[in-house]
Every structure is written in structure tokens, then in C-alpha cells.
RNA sequence: GGCCCGUUGGUCAAGCGGCCUAAGACACCGCCCUUUCACGGCGGCUACACGGGUUCGAAUCCCGUACGGGUCACCA
């Protein structure tokens, strides 16, 4: 049988890391089994859903290169793929359930329900609906209607039934139906609730495996009950553990960057994000730690999905991202870095000139092994651009007080002026010549020049900085330092 | 509170009854390389939540306790 899986986000916000991981696992599982990956939109929460969020989610998936073969925007045989476009379908099934006695109309008001919940909680019982409207007569219903009450549809939960869930990650999980009250499947405005719509969608879309976050595990028996009432076959489930923050709680917006778009904006590479989230809750059998999407699709298995929650570790993410940055061609890095160079005002909002692009490529070559994500280029551009060095502080200031300073600077200036072209090679030899001619240790030559040109004791290699700065800026920076610190 | 899930080092994790005086990675610390930082290389640190069973033998199986999480909505 063809494996069919799906990712069904509700478009109430941007795609979060946890959602991205669910999508990824579904996608990988589909590819591994040569099945189909479906994306649909669960937008039955009219209040909070928006097309903007839906768009953001889809964009984030595309950015991660998680492609779906069927679903929203790409179409397919089982559409439409937005729940609000499927209302007629749900109505059909609602009718079936009511006619077969598996569901009934309920006219209870919010206050009544609230009270019931309170009472049950006070007694130490699970707050649930106790079935007040289970056996309304025709007259009672008419009465409520006359009052102007709008009914909801509730599912009649059978008594004394054990509900087994075949979970690929957790094994056989059993729930007792008695712990579940009759729950709403259609709201008073006629819109189905999640637990109902999800069943109808999964069944009509022939979904064979439901891979989703663990927060859905407790809801699963409600869904299974609906499958059974309708006489439908129940899919297999796989509930993936949650992603936690550093405090061990479910990751939420308060923990900073939780949306995929946040990472995109900071200049993380999509292949790094994919690699990282794949390793959150899943582990390969070997010791390899860097995986392309293709390799993941090859290796992925539900068996190796962890039961226990994973903590989102920023340091590990940075490690993985910096690995990918080092591997990426400088041309692509430069392209991705443009916005950050614009943000610090070194590039204008316009398309950078060919010359600027060349310069940026050089910069990226020089700093590729020093940054964890692209937004960090903002902290590095000052090394390579402009005629004014940063003001040296503390130790750097001390460096400029050495006795050899004047002669080092003189020689350096002369050589920079004389040399035909400033390149990595010429700068390297030029610096070496200074140490030889003055018979000084490297540190006594390199460090003052570094401080003179950058104001800093650390940074990219001098032979990278000097050519990119250009002769004019180098001389200007040297001059400024001399004026500022050598009287 | 009821129900459900989970618990190997600071973090991610391997481990499916003997190969475990428990792998690997991140982080951290030290050394080497180096003009500095970083990169890279080498080495080190630190873990089976607790208590009972079962077994010749348990991180691995069972039970209980503790702790963490999820869920109990006309949210998904």
C-alpha cells in the first residue's frame, strides 16, 4: 500500500521549529517509502487563522526545501486542501453521525458548562461533559431553539471501552473511554472542531500514517472513536516528543527565536536548520552528523525516533550552521550577506555594483570560518571598509606604546606605497620583510599594524584585511592612528 | 486533580539482558599549531533519577516512588 503522510498546520502564526520538524519527518518518511507527502491547512479557527500565516508557513517549508507532492497550492485528487473549503464534506459526515446516533445536538450554555467543569474539578474528577443533552426530546429541542440557542454537535462517547492506539514511536497506548466526556465536533457556527475535521480529512485523503507532535497523543482516542463510529480504518500514528527550551519547558515564543523565519532572517542556512532539527528527536545509526536532505531521506526511520523530549540547543545549531557556512562557496555567502551589509549602511538599498560584490566575496572568504550565522557579518565589515579604524581600547592602546612603533609604521607605509598590487601574497611577503629588516619578532610587527588599522587585537587575517581595505584606506587608517596616538 | 507520555554526563544522544569499569557530537578545560582570536589536531572532565523485584547476569524486563512534560476548550 502506498504510504501517505501529511503535515497539517493551523495557520495561526509563522512556522515554528517544532512544526518544521513534524513537516520534515513526514516528508522524509514519505520519501523513504516512495510515498506521498501532503500539506493541508487546518484553518477552522476563524478567529486566529490568516492567509498571511498560511503563506508564511508555506514559504518557510519551501525555504527549507521540504516539498509536498500534494496539497495546498500544488493541488491533487483529494482536495480542496483548506478546511474552510471542505465544510460541505464535514456536514455530510456530521449528518451520518447524528443519524446513526453517534452524535447529538447540545444546547448547553457556556455558563452551564463552566459550572459543570468547576463542580467536577472540585470533586477531584476529570472535568468533562457529562451528557446533559444526550437524550433531549423533540419538544425540549424546540424549546431551546425558541430561546434562540444555537446548538453544537457532540460525539457520544461509548462507555467502558478501552481505546488502543498503535503508535510507531510509543507502542501500544491505551485510554479508557470513561475518562472522556462527550466532546464537541461541530461548533455552534457550523464549523467543525479539530478532532472531527482531522479525521475526515485524513480518511478522505487516504492518509496511512499520522506523524505529529506528542501534544496530540491525548487527543488521539477521540479521533479513533470517530473512525470507529464511521466504520473507517484507523491510520497508524507516530507521536514525536516535544522540543523543549533550555528550562525544559515546551518551546514557546517567550524563548526568543522559535519561528523558522527568525533563523532565516539571522542568516542561518536552510540545510543547516534541516540537519539540526532532524537530529532533534531522531538519531542516525552511524556516527555521521552532517546530512543533506537526500541523505536524510535515505536514512530516516521512525524506529530511531526518540521517545523523550529534546532540548533545543543553540550552541549545537551554531556549530552545525558554521560548518555549512565554511562549506559554502563565497559567492553564495556574499549574496546572502548583502542585506546585513546594507543594514550597517555600507551598501545602499540598491543592487550592489560588480566591484562591491567582488569586495563582499573577499570579505566572506576572510570571515567564513569566524561566523556562526550571516547576520554576524555586521560585526565584521568595519575591518574591511572605510578609512577610519575603531578607537583602540585597553590592551590595544598599550600595543601602540612600543618603542619599535615608529620604525614599523614607517617601513610599512613605504612598502604599501611601493608595492605594485596589494594581494594576499604581496602582503604576506611585505609583512615578513618588515620583521626581517627590523629584526623583530612577529608579534611586535603584526600586532601594532593590526591595532593601527583596525583598533582591535583580534580579527581576520591581516593579509585578508589589507587588500580588501585598499591602499588608500590602509594609509589613511595608519595616518589617523598616528595622529590620534603618536602625537 | 484525572488520564497519557517520558527520565543515560550541562546539552543532543548510542545502547534493545552478558561485547558497558557505558559510544559519538556540542559545550567546557588543557596542550599543540599560530602574529592574536578563530579554524584544525590531540587529550581531559562529567551520566544509567531513586527503591524494590525477575535473572547466573539489568542502563536494558516488571512494579512502586520521585521528578519533568502533555492533555482534559464551541484552540489546533
Coordinates of C-alpha atoms (C1' of nucleotides) in Angstrom, one line a residue:
Chain A
X1 CA 0.0 0.0 0.0
X2 CA 1.2 3.5 -0.8
X3 CA 2.4 5.4 2.2
X4 CA 0.6 8.7 2.5
X5 CA 1.5 11.2 5.2
X6 CA 0.7 14.8 5.8
X7 CA 1.6 18.0 7.6
X8 CA -1.5 19.9 8.7
X9 CA -0.6 23.2 10.4
X10 CA -3.2 25.6 11.5
X11 CA -2.3 29.0 10.1
X12 CA -2.3 31.0 13.3
X13 CA 1.3 32.2 13.2
X14 CA 4.6 31.6 11.5
X15 CA 6.0 28.1 11.1
X16 CA 7.7 27.1 14.3
X17 CA 10.7 24.9 14.8
X18 CA 8.5 22.2 16.2
X19 CA 6.2 22.4 13.2
X20 CA 9.1 22.4 10.8
X21 CA 10.4 19.2 12.4
X22 CA 7.0 17.5 12.1
X23 CA 6.8 18.5 8.5
X24 CA 10.4 17.3 7.9
X25 CA 9.8 13.9 9.5
X26 CA 6.6 13.4 7.4
X27 CA 8.5 14.5 4.3
X28 CA 11.4 12.2 5.0
X29 CA 9.1 9.3 5.8
X30 CA 7.3 9.8 2.5
X31 CA 10.5 9.9 0.5
X32 CA 12.0 7.0 2.3
X33 CA 8.9 4.9 1.4
X34 CA 8.3 6.4 -2.0
X35 CA 5.0 7.7 -0.7
X36 CA 3.2 11.0 -0.9
X37 CA 3.6 13.9 1.4
X38 CA 0.5 16.1 1.7
X39 CA 0.3 19.6 3.1
X40 CA -3.1 20.9 4.1
X41 CA -4.3 23.9 6.1
X42 CA -6.3 23.5 9.3
X43 CA -8.0 26.9 9.4
X44 CA -11.1 26.1 11.3
X45 CA -10.2 28.6 14.0
X46 CA -11.7 31.5 12.1
X47 CA -10.6 34.0 14.8
X48 CA -6.9 33.3 14.7
X49 CA -6.3 31.9 11.2
X50 CA -5.0 34.1 8.5
X51 CA -3.8 33.8 4.9
X52 CA -0.7 35.6 5.9
X53 CA 0.3 32.9 8.4
X54 CA -0.5 30.2 5.8
X55 CA 1.7 32.0 3.4
X56 CA 4.5 32.3 5.9
X57 CA 4.3 28.6 6.7
X58 CA 4.4 27.5 3.1
X59 CA 7.3 29.9 2.4
X60 CA 9.2 28.5 5.3
X61 CA 8.7 25.0 4.1
X62 CA 9.9 25.9 0.7
X63 CA 12.9 27.7 2.1
X64 CA 13.8 24.5 3.9
X65 CA 13.3 22.7 0.7
X66 CA 10.6 20.5 2.1
X67 CA 8.4 19.8 -0.9
X68 CA 5.0 18.4 -0.9
X69 CA 3.6 16.4 -3.8
X70 CA 0.0 17.0 -3.0
X71 CA -1.9 19.7 -1.1
X72 CA -2.4 23.4 -0.9
X73 CA -1.1 25.4 -3.8
X74 CA 0.0 22.3 -5.7
X75 CA -3.4 20.6 -5.8
X76 CA -4.2 16.9 -6.1
X77 CA -7.0 14.4 -6.3
X78 CA -8.2 14.8 -2.7
X79 CA -8.7 18.5 -2.4
X80 CA -9.6 21.1 -1.5
X81 CA -6.8 21.3 1.0
X82 CA -8.0 24.1 3.1
X83 CA -10.5 23.0 5.8
X84 CA -12.8 26.0 5.3
X85 CA -13.2 24.9 1.7
X86 CA -14.4 21.5 2.9
X87 CA -17.3 22.4 5.0
X88 CA -19.9 20.5 2.9
X89 CA -17.9 17.4 3.3
X90 CA -17.9 17.7 7.1
X91 CA -21.6 18.4 7.0
X92 CA -22.2 15.0 5.3
X93 CA -20.3 13.1 7.9
X94 CA -22.0 15.1 10.7
X95 CA -25.3 14.0 9.4
X96 CA -24.2 10.4 9.2
X97 CA -23.1 10.5 12.8
X98 CA -26.3 12.1 14.1
X99 CA -28.4 9.7 12.1
X100 CA -26.6 6.7 13.4
X101 CA -26.9 8.0 17.0
X102 CA -23.1 8.6 17.4
X103 CA -23.6 12.3 17.8
X104 CA -26.3 14.6 19.1
X105 CA -27.2 18.3 19.4
X106 CA -26.3 20.1 22.6
X107 CA -27.8 23.4 23.7
X108 CA -25.9 23.9 26.9
X109 CA -24.7 27.5 27.5
X110 CA -21.2 28.4 28.3
X111 CA -22.1 29.2 31.9
X112 CA -23.7 25.8 32.4
X113 CA -20.6 24.1 31.0
X114 CA -18.3 26.3 33.1
X115 CA -20.2 25.3 36.2
X116 CA -20.1 21.6 35.4
X117 CA -16.3 21.8 34.9
X118 CA -15.9 23.6 38.2
X119 CA -18.0 21.0 40.1
X120 CA -16.1 18.1 38.7
X121 CA -12.7 19.7 39.4
X122 CA -13.9 20.3 43.0
X123 CA -14.7 16.6 43.3
X124 CA -11.3 15.7 42.0
X125 CA -12.6 14.3 38.8
X126 CA -11.7 14.9 35.2
X127 CA -13.6 17.9 34.0
X128 CA -15.7 16.7 31.1
X129 CA -19.1 16.9 29.7
X130 CA -21.5 14.6 31.5
X131 CA -24.1 14.2 28.8
X132 CA -26.8 16.5 29.9
X133 CA -28.3 16.9 26.4
X134 CA -27.8 13.3 25.4
X135 CA -31.5 12.4 25.5
X136 CA -33.3 15.6 24.6
X137 CA -36.8 15.2 23.3
X138 CA -38.2 16.8 20.2
X139 CA -40.1 19.3 22.5
X140 CA -37.0 20.2 24.6
X141 CA -35.0 20.9 21.4
X142 CA -37.8 23.1 20.0
X143 CA -37.8 24.9 23.3
X144 CA -34.2 25.7 23.2
X145 CA -34.4 26.8 19.6
X146 CA -37.3 29.1 20.5
X147 CA -35.0 30.7 23.1
X148 CA -32.6 31.4 20.3
X149 CA -30.0 29.0 21.4
X150 CA -27.6 27.7 18.7
X151 CA -26.7 24.0 19.3
X152 CA -23.3 22.4 19.0
X153 CA -22.9 18.8 17.9
X154 CA -21.3 16.4 20.4
X155 CA -19.9 13.0 19.9
X156 CA -21.5 10.3 22.1
X157 CA -18.5 8.6 23.7
X158 CA -19.3 4.9 24.4
X159 CA -19.0 3.7 28.0
X160 CA -16.4 1.3 29.3
X161 CA -14.3 1.0 26.2
X162 CA -10.6 0.6 26.1
X163 CA -9.2 2.5 23.1
X164 CA -5.9 1.2 21.8
X165 CA -3.6 3.4 19.8
X166 CA -0.9 1.7 17.7
X167 CA 1.9 4.2 18.0
X168 CA 5.0 3.7 16.0
X169 CA 7.1 5.6 18.5
X170 CA 5.5 4.7 21.8
X171 CA 4.0 1.3 21.1
X172 CA 0.5 0.3 22.3
X173 CA -1.1 3.2 24.3
X174 CA -4.4 2.6 26.0
X175 CA -7.0 5.0 27.1
X176 CA -10.3 4.4 28.8
X177 CA -13.3 5.9 27.2
X178 CA -14.8 6.7 30.5
X179 CA -12.3 9.4 31.1
X180 CA -13.5 11.3 28.0
X181 CA -16.7 13.3 28.1
X182 CA -18.9 13.8 25.0
X183 CA -16.9 16.3 23.1
X184 CA -17.9 18.9 20.5
X185 CA -17.4 18.0 16.9
X186 CA -19.2 20.9 15.3
X187 CA -19.3 24.4 16.8
X188 CA -22.4 26.4 17.1
X189 CA -21.4 28.4 14.0
X190 CA -21.4 25.1 12.0
X191 CA -17.6 24.9 11.8
X192 CA -16.1 21.5 12.7
X193 CA -13.6 21.3 15.5
X194 CA -10.1 20.0 15.0
X195 CA -10.7 16.5 16.4
X196 CA -13.5 15.9 13.9
X197 CA -12.2 17.7 10.8
X198 CA -8.8 16.0 11.1
X199 CA -10.4 12.5 11.0
X200 CA -12.5 13.4 8.0
X201 CA -9.5 14.9 6.2
X202 CA -7.1 12.1 7.0
X203 CA -9.6 9.5 5.9
X204 CA -10.7 11.2 2.7
X205 CA -7.1 11.9 1.8
X206 CA -6.2 8.2 2.4
X207 CA -3.6 9.1 5.0
X208 CA -1.9 6.0 6.2
X209 CA 0.3 7.4 8.9
X210 CA -0.2 10.3 11.1
X211 CA 3.2 11.7 12.3
X212 CA 2.8 14.6 14.6
X213 CA 3.8 16.2 17.9
X214 CA 3.2 14.5 21.2
X215 CA 0.7 17.2 22.3
X216 CA -1.7 15.3 20.1
X217 CA -1.4 12.0 21.8
X218 CA -4.1 12.7 24.4
X219 CA -6.5 13.7 21.6
X220 CA -5.9 10.6 19.6
X221 CA -8.5 8.4 21.4
X222 CA -11.2 11.0 20.5
X223 CA -10.2 10.7 16.9
X224 CA -10.1 6.9 17.0
X225 CA -13.6 6.9 18.3
X226 CA -14.8 8.8 15.3
X227 CA -13.1 6.5 12.9
X228 CA -14.8 3.6 14.6
X229 CA -18.2 5.2 14.6
X230 CA -17.9 5.8 10.9
X231 CA -16.6 2.3 10.3
X232 CA -13.4 3.6 8.9
X233 CA -10.0 2.1 9.2
X234 CA -7.7 3.8 11.6
X235 CA -4.3 5.0 10.4
X236 CA -1.1 4.3 12.2
X237 CA 0.2 7.0 14.5
X238 CA 3.6 8.2 15.4
X239 CA 3.8 10.8 18.1
X240 CA 7.1 12.7 18.3
X241 CA 8.3 14.1 21.5
X242 CA 8.2 17.8 22.0
X243 CA 11.1 20.3 21.6
X244 CA 11.9 22.0 24.9
X245 CA 13.6 25.2 25.7
X246 CA 16.7 25.3 27.9
X247 CA 14.5 25.4 31.0
X248 CA 13.0 22.1 29.9
X249 CA 9.6 23.5 29.0
X250 CA 7.8 23.4 25.7
X251 CA 9.4 25.9 23.4
X252 CA 7.3 29.0 23.1
X253 CA 7.5 32.4 21.7
X254 CA 8.9 33.7 25.0
X255 CA 12.1 31.8 24.4
X256 CA 13.1 34.1 21.7
X257 CA 13.6 32.7 18.2
X258 CA 11.1 29.9 17.7
X259 CA 9.9 30.6 14.1
X260 CA 11.8 29.3 11.1
X261 CA 11.7 32.8 9.7
X262 CA 13.6 34.1 12.6
X263 CA 16.5 31.9 11.7
X264 CA 16.2 32.8 8.1
X265 CA 16.5 36.5 9.0
X266 CA 19.5 35.9 11.1
X267 CA 21.3 34.2 8.2
X268 CA 21.1 30.6 9.0
X269 CA 21.4 28.2 6.1
X270 CA 18.3 26.1 5.4
X271 CA 20.4 23.0 5.0
X272 CA 21.8 23.6 8.5
X273 CA 18.4 24.1 10.0
X274 CA 17.2 20.9 8.4
X275 CA 20.2 19.0 9.6
X276 CA 19.8 20.3 13.1
X277 CA 16.1 19.7 13.5
X278 CA 16.5 16.2 12.0
X279 CA 18.8 15.4 14.9
X280 CA 16.3 16.7 17.4
X281 CA 14.4 13.6 18.3
X282 CA 15.9 11.3 15.7
X283 CA 19.3 9.8 15.6
X284 CA 21.1 8.1 12.7
X285 CA 22.6 4.6 13.3
X286 CA 26.1 5.6 12.4
X287 CA 28.3 8.4 13.7
X288 CA 27.9 10.7 10.8
X289 CA 26.5 14.0 12.0
X290 CA 26.1 16.1 8.8
X291 CA 23.3 15.1 6.5
X292 CA 21.9 16.6 3.3
X293 CA 18.2 16.3 2.8
X294 CA 18.8 13.4 0.3
X295 CA 20.9 11.5 2.8
X296 CA 18.3 12.0 5.5
X297 CA 15.6 10.7 3.2
X298 CA 17.7 7.7 2.7
X299 CA 18.5 7.1 6.4
X300 CA 15.4 8.2 8.2
X301 CA 13.3 5.7 10.1
X302 CA 10.6 6.0 12.7
X303 CA 12.2 3.3 14.8
X304 CA 15.0 5.6 15.6
X305 CA 12.8 8.5 16.8
X306 CA 13.3 9.2 20.4
X307 CA 10.5 8.9 23.0
X308 CA 11.9 11.6 25.3
X309 CA 11.8 15.3 24.6
X310 CA 14.8 17.1 23.1
X311 CA 16.1 20.5 24.3
X312 CA 16.8 23.0 21.6
X313 CA 20.5 23.7 21.9
X314 CA 21.5 27.0 20.2
X315 CA 25.2 26.2 20.5
X316 CA 24.8 23.0 18.6
X317 CA 22.7 24.8 16.0
X318 CA 25.5 27.4 15.6
X319 CA 28.1 24.7 15.3
X320 CA 26.2 23.0 12.6
X321 CA 25.5 26.2 10.8
X322 CA 29.1 27.3 10.9
X323 CA 30.0 24.0 9.4
X324 CA 27.8 24.6 6.5
X325 CA 29.0 28.2 6.1
X326 CA 32.5 27.0 5.8
X327 CA 31.5 24.6 3.1
X328 CA 29.5 27.2 1.1
X329 CA 31.0 29.0 -1.9
X330 CA 31.9 32.6 -1.0
X331 CA 29.8 33.7 -3.9
X332 CA 26.6 32.4 -2.4
X333 CA 27.6 33.6 1.1
X334 CA 28.2 37.1 -0.4
X335 CA 24.8 37.1 -2.0
X336 CA 23.2 36.1 1.3
X337 CA 25.2 38.7 3.2
X338 CA 24.1 41.7 1.2
X339 CA 21.2 42.6 3.5
X340 CA 23.4 42.8 6.5
X341 CA 25.9 45.0 4.8
X342 CA 23.0 47.2 3.8
X343 CA 21.8 47.2 7.4
X344 CA 25.0 48.8 8.6
X345 CA 24.9 51.3 5.8
X346 CA 28.0 50.2 3.9
X347 CA 25.9 49.2 0.9
X348 CA 22.9 51.2 -0.2
X349 CA 19.5 49.7 -0.7
X350 CA 20.3 49.3 -4.4
X351 CA 21.8 46.2 -6.1
X352 CA 25.5 46.3 -5.2
X353 CA 27.9 47.1 -8.1
X354 CA 30.1 44.4 -9.5
X355 CA 33.0 45.9 -7.6
X356 CA 31.1 45.8 -4.4
X357 CA 30.1 42.3 -4.9
X358 CA 33.8 41.3 -5.5
X359 CA 34.7 43.1 -2.3
X360 CA 32.0 41.2 -0.4
X361 CA 33.1 37.9 -1.8
X362 CA 36.6 38.7 -0.5
X363 CA 35.1 39.6 2.9
X364 CA 33.2 36.4 3.1
X365 CA 36.3 34.3 2.2
X366 CA 38.1 36.0 5.0
X367 CA 35.4 35.5 7.7
X368 CA 33.7 32.3 6.7
X369 CA 35.4 30.4 9.4
X370 CA 34.7 33.0 12.0
X371 CA 30.9 33.4 12.0
X372 CA 28.1 31.2 13.1
X373 CA 25.4 32.9 11.0
X374 CA 25.4 35.6 8.4
X375 CA 24.0 38.4 10.5
X376 CA 27.3 38.4 12.2
X377 CA 29.0 40.0 9.2
X378 CA 27.6 43.2 10.6
X379 CA 30.3 42.9 13.3
X380 CA 33.0 42.4 10.7
X381 CA 32.5 44.9 8.0
X382 CA 34.4 47.6 9.8
X383 CA 37.6 45.6 9.3
X384 CA 37.3 45.8 5.6
X385 CA 35.6 49.1 4.8
X386 CA 36.2 52.8 5.4
X387 CA 39.2 55.0 6.2
X388 CA 38.8 55.2 10.0
X389 CA 39.8 52.5 12.4
X390 CA 37.9 51.8 15.6
X391 CA 39.3 53.6 18.7
X392 CA 41.6 51.1 20.4
X393 CA 40.9 50.3 24.0
X394 CA 42.8 48.8 26.9
X395 CA 45.5 46.4 25.8
X396 CA 45.3 47.6 22.2
X397 CA 46.3 51.0 23.4
X398 CA 49.3 49.5 25.1
X399 CA 50.4 47.9 21.9
X400 CA 50.8 51.4 20.3
X401 CA 53.3 52.4 23.0
X402 CA 56.1 50.1 21.9
X403 CA 59.4 51.6 21.1
X404 CA 59.6 50.0 17.7
X405 CA 56.3 51.5 16.6
X406 CA 57.6 54.4 14.6
X407 CA 60.0 52.4 12.5
X408 CA 57.5 49.6 11.9
X409 CA 54.9 52.1 10.7
X410 CA 57.4 53.9 8.5
X411 CA 58.6 50.8 6.8
X412 CA 55.0 49.5 6.5
X413 CA 53.9 52.8 4.9
X414 CA 56.7 52.8 2.5
X415 CA 56.1 49.2 1.4
X416 CA 52.4 49.7 1.0
X417 CA 53.1 52.7 -1.2
X418 CA 55.7 50.9 -3.3
X419 CA 54.1 47.6 -3.8
X420 CA 52.5 47.2 -7.2
X421 CA 49.4 45.4 -6.1
X422 CA 48.0 44.6 -2.6
X423 CA 47.1 40.9 -2.6
X424 CA 47.3 38.2 -0.1
X425 CA 50.7 37.1 -1.4
X426 CA 52.3 40.5 -1.6
X427 CA 51.0 41.5 1.8
X428 CA 52.4 38.3 3.3
X429 CA 55.8 38.9 2.0
X430 CA 55.7 42.6 2.8
X431 CA 55.0 41.8 6.4
X432 CA 57.7 39.2 6.6
X433 CA 60.2 41.6 5.1
X434 CA 59.5 44.1 7.9
X435 CA 60.2 41.5 10.6
X436 CA 63.4 40.7 8.8
X437 CA 64.6 44.2 8.1
X438 CA 63.9 45.3 11.6
X439 CA 65.0 42.0 13.2
X440 CA 61.8 41.9 15.3
X441 CA 59.6 39.1 16.4
X442 CA 56.3 38.7 14.5
X443 CA 54.2 39.8 17.3
X444 CA 56.0 43.2 17.6
X445 CA 55.3 43.8 13.9
X446 CA 51.9 42.3 13.3
X447 CA 50.1 43.5 16.4
X448 CA 50.9 47.2 16.1
X449 CA 49.9 47.2 12.4
X450 CA 46.7 45.3 13.3
X451 CA 45.8 47.8 16.0
X452 CA 46.7 50.7 13.8
X453 CA 44.5 49.5 11.0
X454 CA 41.6 48.0 13.0
X455 CA 41.8 49.3 16.5
X456 CA 41.5 45.7 17.6
X457 CA 43.8 43.0 18.8
X458 CA 41.7 40.3 17.2
X459 CA 40.1 39.8 13.9
X460 CA 40.5 38.4 10.4
X461 CA 44.0 37.8 9.0
X462 CA 45.9 41.0 8.1
X463 CA 46.6 39.7 4.6
X464 CA 42.9 39.5 4.1
X465 CA 42.1 42.8 5.6
X466 CA 44.7 44.9 3.8
X467 CA 43.9 44.1 0.2
X468 CA 40.2 44.5 0.8
X469 CA 40.7 47.8 2.5
X470 CA 42.7 49.1 -0.4
X471 CA 45.9 51.1 -0.4
X472 CA 44.1 54.4 0.2
X473 CA 42.2 53.3 3.2
X474 CA 45.2 51.5 4.7
X475 CA 47.3 54.6 4.5
X476 CA 44.5 56.7 5.8
X477 CA 43.9 54.5 8.8
X478 CA 47.6 54.4 9.6
X479 CA 47.7 58.2 9.5
X480 CA 44.7 58.5 11.7
X481 CA 46.2 56.2 14.3
X482 CA 49.5 58.1 14.2
X483 CA 47.7 61.4 14.7
X484 CA 45.5 60.0 17.5
X485 CA 48.1 58.2 19.5
X486 CA 51.6 59.2 18.4
X487 CA 51.2 62.9 18.6
Chain B
rG1 C1' -6.6 16.9 40.2
rG2 C1' -7.8 12.5 36.4
rC3 C1' -5.7 10.4 32.2
rC4 C1' -1.4 9.7 28.9
rC5 C1' 3.9 10.1 27.8
rG6 C1' 8.8 10.4 29.4
rU7 C1' 13.7 10.1 32.8
rU8 C1' 21.7 7.7 30.3
rG9 C1' 27.0 13.5 31.6
rG10 C1' 25.4 21.0 31.2
rU11 C1' 23.0 19.7 26.0
rC12 C1' 21.9 16.1 21.8
rA13 C1' 22.3 11.1 22.1
rA14 C1' 24.2 5.4 21.2
rG15 C1' 22.7 1.3 23.9
rC16 C1' 17.0 -3.2 22.6
rG17 C1' 19.7 -9.0 29.1
rG18 C1' 26.3 -10.6 29.1
rC19 C1' 30.8 -7.2 23.9
rC20 C1' 29.2 -1.4 29.3
rU21 C1' 35.0 -0.5 34.6
rA22 C1' 28.5 2.9 29.0
rA23 C1' 29.9 5.2 22.0
rG24 C1' 29.9 9.7 19.4
rA25 C1' 28.8 15.1 18.9
rC26 C1' 28.1 20.2 21.1
rA27 C1' 29.7 22.9 25.3
rC28 C1' 33.7 23.3 28.9
rC29 C1' 39.1 22.7 30.4
rG30 C1' 44.3 21.7 28.9
rC31 C1' 48.1 21.1 25.2
rC32 C1' 49.9 21.6 20.1
rC33 C1' 49.7 24.7 15.6
rU34 C1' 49.7 30.2 15.1
rU35 C1' 51.5 37.5 14.9
rU36 C1' 46.2 37.4 18.2
rC37 C1' 41.5 35.3 18.0
rA38 C1' 39.4 31.6 15.3
rC39 C1' 40.0 27.1 12.4
rG40 C1' 42.4 22.4 12.8
rG41 C1' 44.8 18.3 15.6
rC42 C1' 45.5 15.8 20.4
rG43 C1' 43.9 14.9 25.3
rG44 C1' 40.7 15.5 29.7
rC45 C1' 36.1 16.4 32.6
rU46 C1' 31.2 14.8 33.7
rA47 C1' 25.9 10.2 33.1
rC48 C1' 22.3 5.0 33.5
rA49 C1' 16.6 9.6 38.8
rC50 C1' 15.5 6.5 43.4
rG51 C1' 13.8 1.9 45.7
rG52 C1' 12.2 -3.0 45.2
rG53 C1' 11.9 -7.3 42.3
rU54 C1' 12.8 -11.1 37.9
rU55 C1' 17.6 -13.4 36.3
rC56 C1' 23.6 -16.9 36.8
rG57 C1' 23.8 -11.8 34.9
rA58 C1' 20.0 -5.4 34.1
rA59 C1' 21.2 1.1 31.7
rU60 C1' 18.4 -2.7 29.1
rC61 C1' 12.5 -6.7 31.6
rC62 C1' 8.4 -5.9 35.7
rC63 C1' 6.4 -3.0 40.0
rG64 C1' 6.4 1.3 43.0
rU65 C1' 8.2 6.4 44.3
rA66 C1' 10.1 11.0 42.8
rC67 C1' 10.7 14.5 39.1
rG68 C1' 9.5 16.6 34.2
rG69 C1' 6.1 17.1 30.2
rG70 C1' 1.4 16.7 27.5
rU71 C1' -3.8 16.8 27.7
rC72 C1' -8.7 17.3 29.8
rA73 C1' -12.0 24.2 25.2
rC74 C1' -17.6 25.9 20.7
rC75 C1' -7.8 26.3 20.0
rA76 C1' -5.5 23.3 16.9

